[in-house]
JSON list of C-alpha atoms in Angstrom, two decimals:
[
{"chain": "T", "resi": 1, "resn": "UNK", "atom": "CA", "xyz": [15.51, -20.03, -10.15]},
{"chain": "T", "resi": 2, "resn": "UNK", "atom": "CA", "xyz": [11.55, -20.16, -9.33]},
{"chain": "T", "resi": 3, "resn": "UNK", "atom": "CA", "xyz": [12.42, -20.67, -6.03]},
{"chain": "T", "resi": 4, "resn": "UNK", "atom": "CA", "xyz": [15.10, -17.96, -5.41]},
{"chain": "T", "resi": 5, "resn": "UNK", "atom": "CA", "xyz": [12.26, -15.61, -7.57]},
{"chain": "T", "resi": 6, "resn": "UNK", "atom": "CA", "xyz": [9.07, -16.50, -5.60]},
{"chain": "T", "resi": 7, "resn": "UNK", "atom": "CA", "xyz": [11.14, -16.30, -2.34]},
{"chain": "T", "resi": 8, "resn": "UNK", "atom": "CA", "xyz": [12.30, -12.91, -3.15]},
{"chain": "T", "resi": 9, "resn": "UNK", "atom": "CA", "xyz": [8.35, -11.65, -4.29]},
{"chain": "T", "resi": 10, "resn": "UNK", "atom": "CA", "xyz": [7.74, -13.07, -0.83]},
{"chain": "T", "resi": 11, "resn": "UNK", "atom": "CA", "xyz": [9.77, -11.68, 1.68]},
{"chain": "T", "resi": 12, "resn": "UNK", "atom": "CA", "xyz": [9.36, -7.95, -0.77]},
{"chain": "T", "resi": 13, "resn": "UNK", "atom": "CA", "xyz": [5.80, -8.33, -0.10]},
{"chain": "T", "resi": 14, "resn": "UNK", "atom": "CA", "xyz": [5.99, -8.75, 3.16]},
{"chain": "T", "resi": 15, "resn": "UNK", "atom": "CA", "xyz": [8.48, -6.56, 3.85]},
{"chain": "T", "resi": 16, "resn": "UNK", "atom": "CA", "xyz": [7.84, -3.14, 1.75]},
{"chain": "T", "resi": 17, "resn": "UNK", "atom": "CA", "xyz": [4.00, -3.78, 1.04]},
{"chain": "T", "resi": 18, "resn": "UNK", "atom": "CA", "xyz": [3.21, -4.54, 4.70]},
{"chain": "T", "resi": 19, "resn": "UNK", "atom": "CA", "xyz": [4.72, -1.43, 6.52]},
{"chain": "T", "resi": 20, "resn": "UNK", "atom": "CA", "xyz": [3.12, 0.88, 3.73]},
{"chain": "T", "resi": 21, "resn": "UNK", "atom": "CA", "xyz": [-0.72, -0.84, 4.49]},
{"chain": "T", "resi": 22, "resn": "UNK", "atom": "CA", "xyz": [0.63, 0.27, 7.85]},
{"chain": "T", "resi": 23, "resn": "UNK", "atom": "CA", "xyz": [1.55, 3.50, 7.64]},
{"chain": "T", "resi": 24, "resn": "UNK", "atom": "CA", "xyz": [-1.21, 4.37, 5.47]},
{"chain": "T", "resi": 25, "resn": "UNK", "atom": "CA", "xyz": [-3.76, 3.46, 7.57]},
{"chain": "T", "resi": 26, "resn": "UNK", "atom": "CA", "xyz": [-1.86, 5.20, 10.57]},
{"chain": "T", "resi": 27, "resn": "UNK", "atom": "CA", "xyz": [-1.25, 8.79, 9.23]},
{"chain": "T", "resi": 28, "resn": "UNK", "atom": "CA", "xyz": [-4.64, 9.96, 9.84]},
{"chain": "T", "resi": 29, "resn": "UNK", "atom": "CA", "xyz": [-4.44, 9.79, 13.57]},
{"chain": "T", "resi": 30, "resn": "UNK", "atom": "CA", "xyz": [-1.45, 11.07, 13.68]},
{"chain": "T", "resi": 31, "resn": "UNK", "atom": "CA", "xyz": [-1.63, 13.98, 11.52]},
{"chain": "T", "resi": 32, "resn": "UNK", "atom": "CA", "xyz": [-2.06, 17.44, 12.48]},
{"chain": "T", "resi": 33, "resn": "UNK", "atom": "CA", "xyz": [-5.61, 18.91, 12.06]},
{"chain": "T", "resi": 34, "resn": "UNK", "atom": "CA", "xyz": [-6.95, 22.86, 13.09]},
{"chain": "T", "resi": 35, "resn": "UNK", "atom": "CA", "xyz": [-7.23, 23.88, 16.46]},
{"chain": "T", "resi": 36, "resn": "UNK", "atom": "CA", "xyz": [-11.22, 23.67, 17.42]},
{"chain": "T", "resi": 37, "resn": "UNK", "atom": "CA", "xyz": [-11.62, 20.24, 15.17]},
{"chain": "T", "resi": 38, "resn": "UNK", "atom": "CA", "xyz": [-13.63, 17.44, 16.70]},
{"chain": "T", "resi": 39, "resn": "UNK", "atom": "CA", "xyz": [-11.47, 15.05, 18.39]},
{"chain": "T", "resi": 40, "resn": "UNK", "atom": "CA", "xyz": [-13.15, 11.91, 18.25]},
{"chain": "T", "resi": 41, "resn": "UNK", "atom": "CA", "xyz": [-10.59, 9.73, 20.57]},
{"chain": "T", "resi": 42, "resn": "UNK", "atom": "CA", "xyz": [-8.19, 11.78, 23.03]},
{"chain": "T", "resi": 43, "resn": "UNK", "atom": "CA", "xyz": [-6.47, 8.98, 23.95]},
{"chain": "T", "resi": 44, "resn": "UNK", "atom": "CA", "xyz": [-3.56, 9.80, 21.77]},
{"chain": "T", "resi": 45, "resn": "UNK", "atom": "CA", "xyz": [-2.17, 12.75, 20.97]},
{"chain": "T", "resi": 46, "resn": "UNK", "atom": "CA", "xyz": [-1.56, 13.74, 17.29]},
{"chain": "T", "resi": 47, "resn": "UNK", "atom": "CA", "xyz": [1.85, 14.47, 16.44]},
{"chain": "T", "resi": 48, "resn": "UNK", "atom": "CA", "xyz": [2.94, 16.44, 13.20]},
{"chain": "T", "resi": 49, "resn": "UNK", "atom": "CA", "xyz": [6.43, 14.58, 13.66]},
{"chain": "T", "resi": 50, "resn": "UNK", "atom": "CA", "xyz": [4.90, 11.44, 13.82]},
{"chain": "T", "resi": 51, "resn": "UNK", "atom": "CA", "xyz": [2.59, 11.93, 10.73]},
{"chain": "T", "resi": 52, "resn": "UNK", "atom": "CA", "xyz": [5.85, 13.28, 8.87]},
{"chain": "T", "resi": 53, "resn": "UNK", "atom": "CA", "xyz": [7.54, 9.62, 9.61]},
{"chain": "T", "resi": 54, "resn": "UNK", "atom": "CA", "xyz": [4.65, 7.81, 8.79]},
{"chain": "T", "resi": 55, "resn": "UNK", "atom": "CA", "xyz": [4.74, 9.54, 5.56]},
{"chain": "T", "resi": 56, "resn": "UNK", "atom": "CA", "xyz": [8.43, 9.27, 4.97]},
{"chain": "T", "resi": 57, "resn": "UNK", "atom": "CA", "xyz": [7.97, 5.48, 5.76]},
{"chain": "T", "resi": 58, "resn": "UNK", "atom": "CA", "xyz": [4.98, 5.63, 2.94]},
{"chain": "T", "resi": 59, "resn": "UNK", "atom": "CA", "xyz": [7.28, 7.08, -0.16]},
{"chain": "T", "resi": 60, "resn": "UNK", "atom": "CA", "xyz": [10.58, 5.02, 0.69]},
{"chain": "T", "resi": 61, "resn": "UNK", "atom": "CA", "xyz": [8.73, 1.91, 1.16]},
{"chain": "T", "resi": 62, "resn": "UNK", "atom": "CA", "xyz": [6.12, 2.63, -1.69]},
{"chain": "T", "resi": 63, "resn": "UNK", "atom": "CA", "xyz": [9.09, 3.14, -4.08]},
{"chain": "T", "resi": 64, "resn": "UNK", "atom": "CA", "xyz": [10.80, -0.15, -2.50]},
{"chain": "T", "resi": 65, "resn": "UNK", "atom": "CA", "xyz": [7.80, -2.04, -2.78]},
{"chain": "T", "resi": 66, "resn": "UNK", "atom": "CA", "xyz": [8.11, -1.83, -7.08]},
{"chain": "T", "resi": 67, "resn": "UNK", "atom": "CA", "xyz": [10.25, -4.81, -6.31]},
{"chain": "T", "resi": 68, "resn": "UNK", "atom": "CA", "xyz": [7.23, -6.73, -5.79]},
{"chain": "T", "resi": 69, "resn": "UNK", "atom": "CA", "xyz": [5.21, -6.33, -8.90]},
{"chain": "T", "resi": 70, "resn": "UNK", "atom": "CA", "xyz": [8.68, -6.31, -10.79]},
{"chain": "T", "resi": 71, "resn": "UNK", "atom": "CA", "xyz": [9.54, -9.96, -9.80]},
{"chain": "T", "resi": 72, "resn": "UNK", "atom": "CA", "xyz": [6.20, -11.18, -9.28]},
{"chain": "T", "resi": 73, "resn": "UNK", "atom": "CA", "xyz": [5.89, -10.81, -13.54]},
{"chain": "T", "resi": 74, "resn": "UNK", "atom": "CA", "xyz": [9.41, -12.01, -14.00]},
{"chain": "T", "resi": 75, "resn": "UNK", "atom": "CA", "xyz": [8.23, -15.14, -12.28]},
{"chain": "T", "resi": 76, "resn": "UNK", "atom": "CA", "xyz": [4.85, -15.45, -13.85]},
{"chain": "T", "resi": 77, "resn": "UNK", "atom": "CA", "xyz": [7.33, -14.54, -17.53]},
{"chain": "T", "resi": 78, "resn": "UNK", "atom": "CA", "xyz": [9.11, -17.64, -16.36]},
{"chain": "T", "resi": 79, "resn": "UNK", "atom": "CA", "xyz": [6.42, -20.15, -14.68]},
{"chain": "T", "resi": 80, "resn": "UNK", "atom": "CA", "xyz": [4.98, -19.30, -18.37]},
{"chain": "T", "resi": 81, "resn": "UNK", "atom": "CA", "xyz": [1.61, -17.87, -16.23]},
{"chain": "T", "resi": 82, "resn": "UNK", "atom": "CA", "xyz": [1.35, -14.77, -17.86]},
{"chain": "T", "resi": 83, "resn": "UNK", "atom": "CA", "xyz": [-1.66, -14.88, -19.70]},
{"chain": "T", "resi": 84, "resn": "UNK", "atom": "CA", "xyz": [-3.64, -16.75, -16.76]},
{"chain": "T", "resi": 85, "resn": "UNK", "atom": "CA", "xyz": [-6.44, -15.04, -15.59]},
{"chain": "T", "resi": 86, "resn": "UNK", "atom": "CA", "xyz": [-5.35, -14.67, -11.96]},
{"chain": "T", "resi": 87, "resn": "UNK", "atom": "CA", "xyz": [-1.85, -13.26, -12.93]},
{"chain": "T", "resi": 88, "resn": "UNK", "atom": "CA", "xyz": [-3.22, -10.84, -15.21]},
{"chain": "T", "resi": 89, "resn": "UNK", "atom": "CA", "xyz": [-5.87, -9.85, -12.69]},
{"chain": "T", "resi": 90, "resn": "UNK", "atom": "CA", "xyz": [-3.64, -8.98, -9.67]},
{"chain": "T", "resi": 91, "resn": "UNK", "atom": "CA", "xyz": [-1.57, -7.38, -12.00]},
{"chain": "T", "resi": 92, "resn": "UNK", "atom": "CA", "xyz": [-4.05, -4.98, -12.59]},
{"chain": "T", "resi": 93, "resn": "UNK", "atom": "CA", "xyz": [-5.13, -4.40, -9.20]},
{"chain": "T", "resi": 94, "resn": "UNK", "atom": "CA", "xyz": [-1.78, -4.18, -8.06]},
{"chain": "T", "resi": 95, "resn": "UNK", "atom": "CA", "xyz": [-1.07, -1.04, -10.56]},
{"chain": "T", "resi": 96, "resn": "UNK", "atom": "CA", "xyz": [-4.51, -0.12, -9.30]},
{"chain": "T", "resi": 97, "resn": "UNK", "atom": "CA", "xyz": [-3.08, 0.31, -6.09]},
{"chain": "T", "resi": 98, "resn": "UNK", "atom": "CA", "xyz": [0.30, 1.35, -6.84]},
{"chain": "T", "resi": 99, "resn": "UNK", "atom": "CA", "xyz": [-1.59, 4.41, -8.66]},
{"chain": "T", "resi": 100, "resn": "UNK", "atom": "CA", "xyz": [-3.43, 4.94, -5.40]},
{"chain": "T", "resi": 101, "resn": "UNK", "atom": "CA", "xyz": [-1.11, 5.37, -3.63]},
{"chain": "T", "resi": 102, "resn": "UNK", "atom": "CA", "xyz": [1.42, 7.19, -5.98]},
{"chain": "T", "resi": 103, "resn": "UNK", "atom": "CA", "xyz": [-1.36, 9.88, -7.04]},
{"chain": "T", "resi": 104, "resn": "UNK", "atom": "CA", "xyz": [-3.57, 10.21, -4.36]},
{"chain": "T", "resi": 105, "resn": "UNK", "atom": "CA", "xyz": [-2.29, 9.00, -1.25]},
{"chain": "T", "resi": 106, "resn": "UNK", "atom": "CA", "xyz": [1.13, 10.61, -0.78]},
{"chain": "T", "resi": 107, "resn": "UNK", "atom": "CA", "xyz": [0.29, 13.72, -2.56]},
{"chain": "T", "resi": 108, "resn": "UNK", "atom": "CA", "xyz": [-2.88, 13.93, 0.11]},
{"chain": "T", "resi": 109, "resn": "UNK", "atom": "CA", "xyz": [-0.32, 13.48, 3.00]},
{"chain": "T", "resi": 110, "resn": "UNK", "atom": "CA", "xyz": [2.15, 15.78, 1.15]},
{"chain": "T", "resi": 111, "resn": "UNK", "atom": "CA", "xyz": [-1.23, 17.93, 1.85]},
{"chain": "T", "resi": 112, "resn": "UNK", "atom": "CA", "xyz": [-2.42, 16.91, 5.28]},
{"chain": "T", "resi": 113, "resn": "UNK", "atom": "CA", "xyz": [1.12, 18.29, 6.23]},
{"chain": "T", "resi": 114, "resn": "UNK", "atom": "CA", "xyz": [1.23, 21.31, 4.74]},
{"chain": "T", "resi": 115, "resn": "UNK", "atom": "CA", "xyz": [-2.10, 22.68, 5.37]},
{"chain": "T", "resi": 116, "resn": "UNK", "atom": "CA", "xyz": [-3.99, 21.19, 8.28]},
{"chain": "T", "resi": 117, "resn": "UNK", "atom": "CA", "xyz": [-7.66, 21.11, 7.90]},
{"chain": "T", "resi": 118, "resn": "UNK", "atom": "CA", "xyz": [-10.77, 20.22, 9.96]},
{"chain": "T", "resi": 119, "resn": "UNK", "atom": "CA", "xyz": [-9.89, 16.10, 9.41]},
{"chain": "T", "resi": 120, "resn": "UNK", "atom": "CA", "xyz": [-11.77, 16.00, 6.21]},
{"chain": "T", "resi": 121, "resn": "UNK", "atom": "CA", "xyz": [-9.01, 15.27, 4.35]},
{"chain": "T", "resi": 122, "resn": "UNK", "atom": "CA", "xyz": [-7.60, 12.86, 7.10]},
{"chain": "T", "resi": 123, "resn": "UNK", "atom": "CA", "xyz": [-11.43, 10.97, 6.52]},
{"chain": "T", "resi": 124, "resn": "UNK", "atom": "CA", "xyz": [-10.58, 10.77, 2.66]},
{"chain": "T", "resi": 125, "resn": "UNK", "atom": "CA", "xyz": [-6.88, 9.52, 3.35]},
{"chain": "T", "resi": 126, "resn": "UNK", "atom": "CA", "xyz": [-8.43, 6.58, 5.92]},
{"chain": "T", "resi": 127, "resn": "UNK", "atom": "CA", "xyz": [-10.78, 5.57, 3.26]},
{"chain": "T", "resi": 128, "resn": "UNK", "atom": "CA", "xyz": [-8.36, 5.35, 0.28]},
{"chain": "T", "resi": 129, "resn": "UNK", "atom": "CA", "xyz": [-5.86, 3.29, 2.81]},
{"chain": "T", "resi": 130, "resn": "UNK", "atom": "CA", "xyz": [-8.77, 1.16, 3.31]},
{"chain": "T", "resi": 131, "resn": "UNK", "atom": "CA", "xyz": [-9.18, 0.74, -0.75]},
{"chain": "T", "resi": 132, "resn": "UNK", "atom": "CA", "xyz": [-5.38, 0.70, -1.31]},
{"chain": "T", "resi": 133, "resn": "UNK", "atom": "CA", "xyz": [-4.94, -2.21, 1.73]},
{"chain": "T", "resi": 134, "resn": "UNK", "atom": "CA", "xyz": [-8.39, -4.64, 0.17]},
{"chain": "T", "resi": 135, "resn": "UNK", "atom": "CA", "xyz": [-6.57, -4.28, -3.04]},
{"chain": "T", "resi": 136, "resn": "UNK", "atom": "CA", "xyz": [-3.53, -6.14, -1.47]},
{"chain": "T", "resi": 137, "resn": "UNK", "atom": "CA", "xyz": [-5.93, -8.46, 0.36]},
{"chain": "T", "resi": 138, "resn": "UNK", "atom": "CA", "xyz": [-7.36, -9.52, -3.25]},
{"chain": "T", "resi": 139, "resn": "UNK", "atom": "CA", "xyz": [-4.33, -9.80, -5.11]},
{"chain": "T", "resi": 140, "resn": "UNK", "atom": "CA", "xyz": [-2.68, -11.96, -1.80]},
{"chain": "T", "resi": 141, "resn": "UNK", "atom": "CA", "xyz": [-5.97, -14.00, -2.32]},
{"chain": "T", "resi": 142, "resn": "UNK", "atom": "CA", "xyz": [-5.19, -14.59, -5.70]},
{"chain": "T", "resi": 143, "resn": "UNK", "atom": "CA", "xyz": [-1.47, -15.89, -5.34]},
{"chain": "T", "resi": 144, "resn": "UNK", "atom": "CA", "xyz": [-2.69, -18.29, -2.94]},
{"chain": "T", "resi": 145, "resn": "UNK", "atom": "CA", "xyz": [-5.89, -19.45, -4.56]},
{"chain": "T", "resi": 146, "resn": "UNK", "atom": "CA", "xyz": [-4.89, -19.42, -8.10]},
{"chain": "T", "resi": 147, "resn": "UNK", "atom": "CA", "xyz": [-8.48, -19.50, -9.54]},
{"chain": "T", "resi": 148, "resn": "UNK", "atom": "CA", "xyz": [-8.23, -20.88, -13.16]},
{"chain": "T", "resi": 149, "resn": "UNK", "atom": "CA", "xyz": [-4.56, -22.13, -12.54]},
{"chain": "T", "resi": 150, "resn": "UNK", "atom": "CA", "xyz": [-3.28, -24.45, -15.49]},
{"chain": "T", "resi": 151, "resn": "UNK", "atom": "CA", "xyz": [-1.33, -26.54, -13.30]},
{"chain": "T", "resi": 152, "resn": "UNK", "atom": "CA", "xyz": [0.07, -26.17, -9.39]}
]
């Protein structure tokens, strides 16, 4: 059962968390901003339809990605880890991040859609994907480093 469990966490992180760091940290490029802004790379071409992908790919995947957290305690509930200190802290910066991005970065591309700006709301949205993706990095440090583990 452990096995099937952590397999599952896994292959949900990988596959839900990983395309949302992703498309997080892509939107800004892609998303529409007012004629006369400063483009600071020309190279490629912003694209509203793009950006509205991106963003579709954000919700469906951040929803999907409660799978994660979800098993991830149900193992820790049965490996009896709960009340370690490096369960309960990337449990805790995993809801950090799952607030992130459920209250302030897909309302702000919900935004960034709907009312194009000069990019200074594009420059907010690239620095909370960088915040939302080092939460993931600390919490996948955690799982593999264990600090404070009882036993392997």
């Amino acid at each position: 059962m452990e096995e099937l469990l952590l397999s599952v966490h896994v292959v949900a992180g990988i596959l839900f968390v990983g395309p949302v760091a992703v498309t997080i940290s892509l939107f800004p490029r892609y998303a529409p901003v007012l004629a006369g802004a400063p483009v600071a790379d020309g190279r490629v071409a912003r694209s509203a339809e793009t950006a509205r992908l991106l963003h579709r790919v954000t919700r469906v995947y951040g929803v999907a990605a409660v799978v994660v957290p979800v098993v991830g305690l149900t193992l820790a509930t049965v490996q009896g880890r709960t009340t370690e200190v490096w369960v309960v802290v990337a449990m805790v910066l995993t809801a950090i991040a799952g607030g992130l991005l459920a209250l302030q970065v897909v309302p702000r591309q919900r935004e960034a859609l709907a009312v194009p700006d000069d990019g200074t709301q594009l420059r907010r949205l690239g620095m909370l994907a960088g915040v939302f993706n080092l939460l993931w990095a600390v919490v996948v440090v955690l799982m593999v480093v264990r600090p404070g583990s009882v036993s392997s």
